[in-house]
CSV table of C-alpha atoms in Angstrom, one decimal:
chain,number,residue,atom,x,y,z
E,253,MET,CA,140.9,-95.9,47.0
E,254,ASN,CA,137.6,-94.8,46.1
E,255,ASN,CA,137.9,-90.6,44.7
E,256,SER,CA,134.5,-90.6,43.5
E,257,LYS,CA,133.5,-90.2,47.6
E,258,PRO,CA,133.6,-86.4,48.6
E,259,LEU,CA,136.8,-85.7,50.2
E,260,ILE,CA,135.3,-85.0,53.3
E,261,GLU,CA,134.2,-88.4,53.7
E,262,ARG,CA,137.6,-89.9,52.8
E,263,ILE,CA,139.6,-87.7,55.5
E,264,LEU,CA,136.8,-88.7,58.1
E,265,GLU,CA,137.6,-92.6,57.2
E,266,THR,CA,138.4,-94.4,61.0
E,267,ARG,CA,142.1,-95.3,59.0
E,268,ASN,CA,142.8,-92.0,57.9
E,269,LEU,CA,142.0,-90.8,61.3
E,270,ASN,CA,143.7,-93.2,63.3
E,271,SER,CA,146.9,-92.9,60.8
E,272,ALA,CA,146.6,-89.0,61.5
E,273,TRP,CA,146.8,-89.7,65.3
E,274,HIS,CA,150.0,-91.4,65.0
E,275,ALA,CA,151.8,-89.0,62.8
E,276,VAL,CA,150.8,-86.4,65.3
E,277,THR,CA,152.2,-88.4,68.1
E,278,ASP,CA,155.3,-89.1,66.0
E,279,ARG,CA,156.0,-85.2,65.2
E,280,LYS,CA,158.6,-83.5,67.2
E,281,ASN,CA,156.8,-80.9,68.7
E,282,ARG,CA,154.6,-83.8,70.2
E,283,THR,CA,154.9,-82.0,73.8
E,284,ALA,CA,153.8,-78.4,72.7
E,285,ARG,CA,150.3,-77.7,74.6
E,286,GLY,CA,147.7,-76.0,72.7
E,287,SER,CA,145.4,-73.3,73.8
E,288,ASP,CA,143.1,-75.7,75.6
E,289,GLY,CA,146.1,-77.0,77.4
E,290,GLU,CA,145.3,-80.7,76.3
E,291,THR,CA,148.5,-83.1,76.2
E,292,ILE,CA,149.1,-85.9,74.1
E,293,ALA,CA,149.0,-88.2,76.9
E,294,ALA,CA,145.4,-87.0,78.2
E,295,PHE,CA,144.1,-87.3,74.4
E,296,ALA,CA,145.3,-90.7,73.9
E,297,VAL,CA,143.3,-92.0,77.4
E,298,ARG,CA,140.5,-91.5,75.1
E,299,ARG,CA,141.3,-91.7,71.6
E,300,PRO,CA,138.5,-93.5,70.6
E,301,GLN,CA,136.2,-91.6,71.7
E,302,ASN,CA,137.7,-88.4,71.1
E,303,LEU,CA,138.3,-89.4,67.3
E,304,ALA,CA,134.8,-90.2,67.4
E,305,SER,CA,133.9,-86.9,68.5
E,306,ILE,CA,136.0,-84.8,65.9
E,307,ARG,CA,134.4,-87.2,63.2
E,308,ASP,CA,130.9,-86.5,64.6
E,309,GLN,CA,131.3,-82.8,65.0
E,310,ILE,CA,132.8,-82.5,61.6
E,311,LYS,CA,130.0,-84.1,60.0
E,312,ALA,CA,127.3,-81.8,62.3
E,313,GLY,CA,129.1,-79.0,61.1
E,314,THR,CA,129.8,-77.8,64.9
E,315,TYR,CA,134.1,-78.2,64.7
E,316,ARG,CA,135.6,-75.4,66.0
E,317,PHE,CA,139.4,-74.9,65.7
E,318,ARG,CA,140.8,-73.6,68.7
E,319,PRO,CA,143.1,-70.6,68.9
E,320,LEU,CA,146.6,-71.2,67.9
E,321,VAL,CA,149.6,-70.4,71.0
E,322,ARG,CA,152.1,-67.9,69.6
E,323,ARG,CA,155.5,-69.1,71.2
E,324,GLN,CA,158.6,-67.0,70.4
E,325,LEU,CA,162.2,-67.9,70.5
E,326,GLU,CA,165.0,-66.2,70.5
E,327,LYS,CA,167.4,-66.8,67.9
E,328,LYS,CA,171.5,-66.9,68.9
E,329,SER,CA,172.0,-64.9,65.9
E,330,GLY,CA,169.4,-62.2,66.5
E,331,GLY,CA,166.0,-61.9,65.8
E,332,ILE,CA,162.8,-64.1,66.7
E,333,ARG,CA,161.6,-67.3,65.5
E,334,GLU,CA,158.0,-67.5,66.2
E,335,LEU,CA,156.1,-70.6,66.4
E,336,ARG,CA,152.1,-71.4,66.1
E,337,ILE,CA,150.8,-74.5,68.0
E,338,PRO,CA,147.5,-75.8,67.3
E,339,ALA,CA,145.6,-77.6,69.8
E,340,ILE,CA,146.0,-81.7,69.7
E,341,ARG,CA,142.6,-82.5,68.1
E,342,ASP,CA,143.2,-79.9,65.8
E,343,ARG,CA,146.7,-81.3,64.9
E,344,VAL,CA,144.9,-84.8,64.2
E,345,VAL,CA,142.2,-83.0,62.1
E,346,LEU,CA,144.9,-81.0,59.9
E,347,ARG,CA,146.9,-84.0,59.6
E,348,ALA,CA,144.0,-86.1,58.3
E,349,ILE,CA,143.2,-83.4,55.4
E,350,HIS,CA,147.2,-83.3,54.8
E,351,GLN,CA,147.3,-87.2,54.1
E,352,LYS,CA,144.2,-87.1,51.7
E,353,LEU,CA,145.5,-84.3,49.7
E,354,ASN,CA,148.9,-85.8,49.3
E,355,SER,CA,147.3,-88.6,48.1
E,356,HIS,CA,144.9,-86.9,45.8
E,357,GLN,CA,144.8,-87.8,42.0
E,358,LEU,CA,143.6,-84.7,40.9
E,359,LEU,CA,146.7,-82.9,43.2
E,360,ARG,CA,149.6,-85.2,41.1
E,361,PRO,CA,150.3,-82.2,39.0
E,362,VAL,CA,151.5,-80.5,42.1
E,363,PHE,CA,153.6,-83.3,44.0
E,364,ARG,CA,155.0,-84.2,40.3
E,365,ASN,CA,156.0,-80.6,39.5
E,366,GLU,CA,159.6,-80.8,38.4
E,367,SER,CA,160.6,-77.5,39.1
E,368,ASN,CA,159.6,-77.6,42.6
E,369,PHE,CA,161.5,-79.7,45.7
E,370,ALA,CA,159.8,-78.6,48.6
E,371,TYR,CA,157.1,-80.4,50.7
E,372,ARG,CA,156.7,-83.4,48.4
E,373,PRO,CA,156.4,-86.5,49.8
E,374,ARG,CA,159.4,-88.8,49.5
E,375,VAL,CA,161.6,-86.2,47.4
E,376,PRO,CA,164.9,-85.9,49.1
E,377,MET,CA,167.0,-83.0,48.8
E,378,LYS,CA,169.8,-84.8,46.9
E,379,LEU,CA,167.3,-84.6,43.5
E,380,MET,CA,167.5,-81.2,43.8
E,381,VAL,CA,170.9,-80.8,44.1
E,382,ASP,CA,171.6,-83.4,41.5
E,383,LYS,CA,169.4,-81.2,38.8
E,384,ILE,CA,171.1,-78.0,40.1
E,385,SER,CA,174.6,-79.7,39.2
E,386,LYS,CA,173.5,-80.5,35.6
E,387,LEU,CA,171.9,-77.2,35.2
E,388,ARG,CA,175.4,-75.4,36.1
E,389,LYS,CA,177.2,-77.3,33.5
E,390,ASN,CA,175.0,-75.8,30.6
E,391,TYR,CA,174.8,-72.0,31.9
E,392,ASN,CA,176.5,-69.4,32.7
E,393,TRP,CA,174.6,-67.1,35.3
E,394,VAL,CA,172.6,-67.6,38.0
E,395,MET,CA,169.8,-65.2,39.7
E,396,THR,CA,168.7,-66.4,43.3
E,397,ALA,CA,165.9,-64.5,45.1
E,398,ASP,CA,163.4,-65.4,47.8
E,399,ILE,CA,159.5,-64.4,48.1
E,400,ILE,CA,159.2,-61.8,50.9
E,401,GLU,CA,157.3,-63.2,53.8
E,402,PHE,CA,156.2,-66.4,51.6
E,403,PHE,CA,153.4,-68.0,54.2
E,404,ASP,CA,152.4,-64.9,55.8
E,405,LYS,CA,151.5,-63.1,52.3
E,406,ILE,CA,149.6,-65.9,50.4
E,407,ASP,CA,145.6,-65.2,50.5
E,408,PRO,CA,143.9,-67.9,52.1
E,409,LYS,CA,141.3,-67.4,50.0
E,410,LEU,CA,143.2,-67.5,46.8
E,411,ALA,CA,144.3,-71.0,48.2
E,412,ILE,CA,141.2,-72.1,48.7
E,413,SER,CA,140.0,-71.3,45.5
E,414,HIS,CA,143.0,-73.3,44.1
E,415,LEU,CA,142.0,-76.0,46.0
E,416,GLU,CA,138.2,-76.4,44.7
E,417,TRP,CA,139.5,-75.9,41.4
E,418,MET,CA,142.0,-78.8,41.5
E,419,THR,CA,140.2,-81.3,43.5
E,420,LYS,CA,136.9,-80.5,41.9
E,421,ASP,CA,135.5,-80.2,45.5
E,422,ASP,CA,134.6,-78.0,47.9
E,423,SER,CA,133.5,-80.4,50.5
E,424,ILE,CA,136.1,-79.3,52.6
E,425,SER,CA,136.4,-75.5,52.2
E,426,HIS,CA,134.8,-74.6,55.3
E,427,LEU,CA,137.0,-76.8,57.4
E,428,VAL,CA,140.3,-75.4,55.7
E,429,ARG,CA,139.0,-71.6,55.8
E,430,ASP,CA,138.2,-71.8,59.7
E,431,ALA,CA,141.9,-73.5,60.2
E,432,LEU,CA,143.5,-70.8,57.9
E,433,THR,CA,141.7,-67.9,60.1
E,434,VAL,CA,141.6,-68.8,63.6
E,435,ARG,CA,143.1,-66.6,65.8
E,436,THR,CA,146.6,-66.7,67.5
E,437,ILE,CA,146.8,-65.7,71.2
E,438,ASP,CA,149.5,-65.5,73.8
E,439,PRO,CA,150.2,-68.1,76.2
E,440,THR,CA,148.9,-66.1,79.2
E,441,ASP,CA,145.6,-64.9,76.7
E,442,SER,CA,142.9,-65.7,79.3
E,443,SER,CA,140.5,-65.9,76.5
E,444,ALA,CA,141.8,-69.0,75.1
E,445,GLU,CA,138.8,-70.9,75.9
E,446,ASP,CA,136.2,-68.5,74.8
E,447,GLU,CA,134.0,-69.1,71.8
E,448,TYR,CA,135.5,-67.7,68.8
E,449,GLU,CA,133.8,-67.4,65.4
E,450,GLU,CA,134.9,-64.9,62.5
E,451,GLU,CA,133.2,-64.1,59.6
E,452,PHE,CA,135.8,-64.6,56.3
E,453,ASP,CA,134.8,-61.9,54.2
E,454,GLU,CA,134.2,-59.2,57.2
E,455,ASP,CA,137.5,-59.9,58.5
E,456,PRO,CA,139.9,-61.5,56.2
E,457,VAL,CA,143.2,-63.0,57.6
E,458,THR,CA,146.1,-62.9,55.5
E,459,GLY,CA,148.6,-65.8,55.1
E,460,LEU,CA,148.8,-69.4,55.8
E,461,PRO,CA,149.7,-69.9,59.3
E,462,GLN,CA,153.2,-71.6,59.9
E,463,GLY,CA,152.7,-74.7,61.8
E,464,LEU,CA,149.9,-76.0,60.3
E,465,ALA,CA,150.1,-79.5,58.4
E,466,ILE,CA,148.2,-77.7,55.1
E,467,SER,CA,149.9,-75.0,55.0
E,468,PRO,CA,153.0,-76.4,52.8
E,469,VAL,CA,150.7,-78.3,50.1
E,470,LEU,CA,148.5,-75.0,50.0
E,471,SER,CA,151.6,-73.0,49.2
E,472,ASN,CA,152.4,-75.6,46.7
E,473,ILE,CA,149.1,-75.2,45.0
E,474,VAL,CA,149.0,-71.4,45.0
E,475,LEU,CA,152.3,-71.3,43.3
E,476,LEU,CA,152.0,-74.2,40.6
E,477,ASP,CA,150.9,-71.9,38.2
E,478,PHE,CA,154.1,-69.3,38.8
E,479,ASP,CA,156.4,-72.9,38.2
E,480,ARG,CA,154.1,-73.5,34.7
E,481,GLN,CA,154.4,-70.1,33.4
E,482,SER,CA,157.9,-70.0,33.8
E,483,ILE,CA,158.4,-73.1,32.2
E,484,GLN,CA,156.2,-71.8,29.2
E,485,LYS,CA,158.0,-68.8,29.1
E,486,GLY,CA,161.2,-70.6,28.7
E,487,PHE,CA,163.3,-70.0,32.0
E,488,ARG,CA,165.2,-72.8,34.1
E,489,ILE,CA,163.9,-71.8,37.4
E,490,ILE,CA,164.2,-74.2,40.5
E,491,ARG,CA,162.0,-73.4,43.4
E,492,TYR,CA,162.3,-74.5,47.0
E,493,ALA,CA,159.3,-73.4,49.0
E,494,ASP,CA,160.0,-69.3,49.1
E,495,ASP,CA,163.5,-69.7,47.3
E,496,ILE,CA,164.3,-69.3,43.6
E,497,ILE,CA,167.0,-69.9,41.3
E,498,ALA,CA,167.1,-69.2,37.9
E,499,PHE,CA,169.7,-70.6,35.2
E,500,CYS,CA,170.7,-68.2,32.5
E,501,LYS,CA,173.0,-68.1,29.6
E,502,SER,CA,173.9,-64.4,30.1
E,503,LYS,CA,173.7,-61.9,32.6
E,504,ASP,CA,170.7,-60.4,30.7
E,505,ASP,CA,169.0,-63.1,30.9
E,506,THR,CA,168.8,-62.9,34.4
E,507,TYR,CA,167.4,-59.5,34.4
E,508,ARG,CA,164.7,-61.1,32.3
E,509,ALA,CA,164.1,-63.9,34.8
E,510,HIS,CA,164.0,-61.4,37.6
E,511,ASP,CA,161.3,-59.3,35.9
E,512,HIS,CA,159.4,-62.6,35.2
E,513,CYS,CA,159.4,-63.8,39.0
E,514,LYS,CA,158.4,-59.9,39.7
E,515,LYS,CA,155.4,-59.8,37.1
E,516,VAL,CA,153.9,-63.5,37.7
E,517,LEU,CA,154.0,-63.8,41.5
E,518,GLY,CA,152.9,-60.0,41.7
E,519,ASN,CA,149.8,-61.4,40.1
E,520,LEU,CA,149.2,-63.6,43.6
E,521,ASP,CA,150.2,-60.2,45.5
E,522,LEU,CA,153.5,-61.7,46.4
E,523,GLN,CA,156.9,-59.9,46.0
E,524,ILE,CA,160.5,-61.1,45.7
E,525,ARG,CA,163.3,-58.7,47.0
E,526,SER,CA,164.9,-56.3,44.6
E,527,LEU,CA,168.1,-56.9,42.5
E,528,GLU,CA,171.3,-56.6,45.1
E,529,SER,CA,171.8,-53.4,47.0
E,530,GLU,CA,174.1,-52.7,49.8
E,531,SER,CA,171.3,-51.5,52.1
E,532,ASP,CA,169.6,-55.3,51.9
E,533,LYS,CA,171.7,-58.3,52.7
E,534,LYS,CA,169.0,-60.6,51.5
E,535,ALA,CA,168.3,-58.7,47.7
E,536,SER,CA,167.9,-60.7,45.1
E,537,LEU,CA,171.6,-61.7,43.8
E,538,ILE,CA,172.9,-62.3,40.0
E,539,GLN,CA,175.9,-64.5,40.1
E,540,LYS,CA,178.7,-65.9,37.6
E,541,ILE,CA,178.1,-69.8,38.3
E,542,ASP,CA,182.2,-70.2,37.6
E,543,GLU,CA,182.3,-67.9,40.8
E,544,GLY,CA,180.2,-70.0,42.7
E,545,PHE,CA,176.5,-69.4,44.3
E,546,SER,CA,174.3,-70.5,47.4
E,547,PHE,CA,171.2,-72.0,47.4
E,548,VAL,CA,168.8,-73.4,50.0
E,549,GLY,CA,171.7,-73.7,52.6
E,550,LEU,CA,174.1,-75.2,49.9
E,551,ASP,CA,177.3,-73.5,48.6
E,552,TYR,CA,178.4,-74.6,44.8
E,553,HIS,CA,181.9,-73.7,44.1
E,554,GLY,CA,183.9,-76.0,41.3
E,555,SER,CA,182.9,-79.4,41.9
E,556,VAL,CA,182.5,-78.7,45.4
E,557,ILE,CA,178.6,-78.6,46.9
E,558,LYS,CA,178.8,-78.2,51.1
E,559,PRO,CA,176.2,-76.6,53.7
E,560,SER,CA,176.9,-73.0,53.9
E,561,ASN,CA,178.3,-71.8,57.4
E,562,GLU,CA,174.9,-69.9,57.9
E,563,LYS,CA,173.1,-73.4,57.8
E,564,ILE,CA,175.6,-74.8,60.0
E,565,ARG,CA,174.9,-72.2,62.7
E,566,GLU,CA,171.1,-72.5,62.0
E,567,PHE,CA,171.6,-76.0,63.5
E,568,GLU,CA,173.5,-75.2,66.4
E,569,GLU,CA,171.2,-72.1,67.1
E,570,ARG,CA,168.1,-74.6,66.7
E,571,ILE,CA,169.8,-77.3,69.2
E,572,GLU,CA,170.1,-74.4,72.0
E,573,GLU,CA,166.6,-73.5,71.3
E,574,ILE,CA,165.3,-76.9,71.8
E,575,VAL,CA,167.1,-76.9,75.3
E,576,THR,CA,166.4,-73.9,76.2
E,577,GLY,CA,162.7,-73.5,75.0
E,578,GLN,CA,161.6,-77.1,75.9
E,579,GLU,CA,163.4,-77.3,79.7
E,580,ARG,CA,160.1,-77.5,81.7
E,581,ASN,CA,159.2,-80.4,79.6
E,582,GLY,CA,161.8,-82.7,81.2
E,583,ALA,CA,165.5,-84.4,79.6
E,584,SER,CA,163.4,-87.0,77.5
E,585,SER,CA,161.6,-84.8,75.5
E,586,ILE,CA,164.8,-82.8,74.6
E,587,TYR,CA,166.6,-86.1,73.9
E,588,ARG,CA,163.5,-87.0,71.7
E,589,GLN,CA,163.3,-83.7,69.9
E,590,ILE,CA,167.2,-83.4,69.3
E,591,HIS,CA,167.0,-86.8,67.6
E,592,ALA,CA,164.6,-85.9,65.2
E,593,TYR,CA,165.8,-82.6,64.4
E,594,SER,CA,169.2,-83.7,63.9
E,595,ASP,CA,168.2,-86.8,62.1
E,596,GLY,CA,166.7,-84.4,59.6
E,597,TRP,CA,169.1,-82.2,59.4
E,598,PHE,CA,172.0,-84.7,58.9
E,599,GLY,CA,169.7,-86.5,56.3
E,600,ALA,CA,169.3,-83.6,54.1
E,601,TYR,CA,173.1,-82.0,54.6
E,602,GLY,CA,174.7,-84.7,55.5
E,603,PRO,CA,175.7,-86.0,52.0
E,604,PHE,CA,177.0,-83.0,50.9
E,605,CYS,CA,179.7,-82.4,54.4
E,606,ASP,CA,183.1,-83.2,54.6
E,607,PRO,CA,183.4,-85.7,57.2
E,608,GLU,CA,185.6,-83.0,59.5
E,609,VAL,CA,182.6,-80.8,58.9
E,610,LEU,CA,180.1,-83.3,60.1
E,611,ARG,CA,181.9,-84.5,63.4
E,612,ASP,CA,182.9,-80.9,63.9
E,613,THR,CA,179.1,-79.6,63.9
E,614,ALA,CA,178.2,-82.9,65.8
E,615,GLU,CA,180.8,-82.1,68.7
E,616,ARG,CA,179.6,-78.4,68.7
E,617,ALA,CA,176.3,-79.5,68.9
E,618,ASP,CA,177.0,-81.8,71.8
E,619,ARG,CA,178.9,-79.4,73.7
E,620,ILE,CA,175.4,-77.7,73.7
E,621,VAL,CA,173.6,-79.8,75.7
E,622,LEU,CA,176.6,-80.8,78.0
E,623,ASN,CA,176.4,-77.2,79.3
E,624,TRP,CA,172.8,-77.3,80.0
E,625,MET,CA,173.3,-81.0,81.5
E,626,HIS,CA,176.3,-79.5,83.7
E,627,GLY,CA,173.7,-76.9,84.8
E,628,LYS,CA,170.7,-79.0,85.3
E,629,TYR,CA,172.7,-81.2,87.2
E,630,LYS,CA,174.7,-79.2,89.4
E,631,THR,CA,171.4,-77.5,90.1
E,632,LEU,CA,170.4,-80.8,91.7
E,633,GLY,CA,173.5,-81.2,93.9
E,634,LEU,CA,175.0,-84.2,91.4
E,635,THR,CA,178.5,-83.8,89.8
E,636,ALA,CA,179.4,-85.2,86.6
E,637,GLY,CA,180.9,-88.3,88.3
E,638,THR,CA,177.3,-89.4,89.7
E,639,GLY,CA,175.7,-92.4,87.8
E,640,GLN,CA,172.7,-90.2,87.2
E,641,PHE,CA,174.5,-87.8,85.4
E,642,ARG,CA,176.6,-90.7,83.4
E,643,ARG,CA,173.1,-92.1,82.4
E,644,GLY,CA,171.9,-89.1,81.2
E,645,ARG,CA,175.1,-88.0,79.2
E,646,ALA,CA,175.0,-91.4,77.6
E,647,ARG,CA,171.4,-90.8,76.3
E,648,PHE,CA,172.2,-87.8,74.4
E,649,LEU,CA,173.9,-86.8,71.2
E,650,SER,CA,177.3,-87.9,70.7
E,651,PRO,CA,176.6,-91.4,70.2
E,652,HIS,CA,173.6,-90.6,68.3
E,653,VAL,CA,174.9,-88.1,66.0
E,654,ALA,CA,178.2,-89.7,65.6
E,655,ARG,CA,176.3,-92.8,64.1
E,656,THR,CA,174.1,-90.4,61.9
E,657,ALA,CA,177.2,-88.7,60.6
E,658,GLU,CA,179.2,-91.6,59.9
E,659,ARG,CA,176.2,-93.0,58.3
E,660,GLN,CA,176.2,-90.0,55.9
E,661,ILE,CA,180.0,-90.5,55.4
E,662,ARG,CA,179.6,-94.2,54.4
E,663,ARG,CA,176.5,-93.0,51.8
E,664,ARG,CA,179.1,-90.6,50.6
E,665,ARG,CA,181.9,-93.3,50.1
E,666,HIS,CA,179.7,-95.7,47.9
């Protein structure tokens, strides 16, 4: 790869655009439509022409990102999960940028940052768990905290300036700026097709939109200074996106670690939660390691490491969200998305699950889909004994998740 070429030229290389297109078609949200209504299938019919058009528009400086579509899903445990969906062609552009940032030599400090384990290519959660397991043998206390409204509070201009400084290249700044400042609309908004321009300084937008391929890497670029300063100050801190854990010798050290995080993140206009209080269930916590602690969905207690009950509930809720939220896209789409999500979940948490917990979790998820299928086929006048129902049933979760669970069980044993 020729790193002497401007970043924008490397992004627009035919090979990179084609790779970005294939990555977009493989994503679990591939059926979701953006504000222009275009589907993967429609884009694919004229893929060479569409990619050439994207390249020409970006070179001419006339490319405009479409508004993001807001989609809200109710969580079973309460609250709302909000998604912001880009148009298909915008996803291709964002993925193309993401790919070149991930391979940029000057960004290696970001991807080799051993204090952070989120959004780093080919860095499994097991590496973070192994590091935590080593640290807890040598320390007595932990302070756990999370950054409040992490993505929503990161300043886009700050992210862009950090990106320019690290890459020594401002050729994509306008493109990244436009992607980060595009408006979000509701699906019924009739102005979705209107021309939309926004002056960056006159109407500043706060936050990195979740759902954009470039947001995670930009967040890591912004927080690299925090991770480095923590090491320089002698704190043993591990970060996973917005989750932070500090390992300390004494209880007093945990307070100092919290003050450090509060001060350094405050310089970035970010905040962590105050220390534990009865009124704030998500408050930062100070805990003795011997008494157990939780971090990123895993409970650590003695020699036992296992997914928390909350993380297991989250898995089941996400399965239900996929079923109820994507029903109009048909069974094939639902199967595909559940397979992708369950593979990711069991890949991350499966190695730390008790075999019985794995099977129970898979069976509960299976029942969620079975209930949906019973309702779907009953509406069509079919019964559980019909061939169509049995074929639909066989396509889904039980055999797939059972195989995934068994793979994780075998890995644990070896």
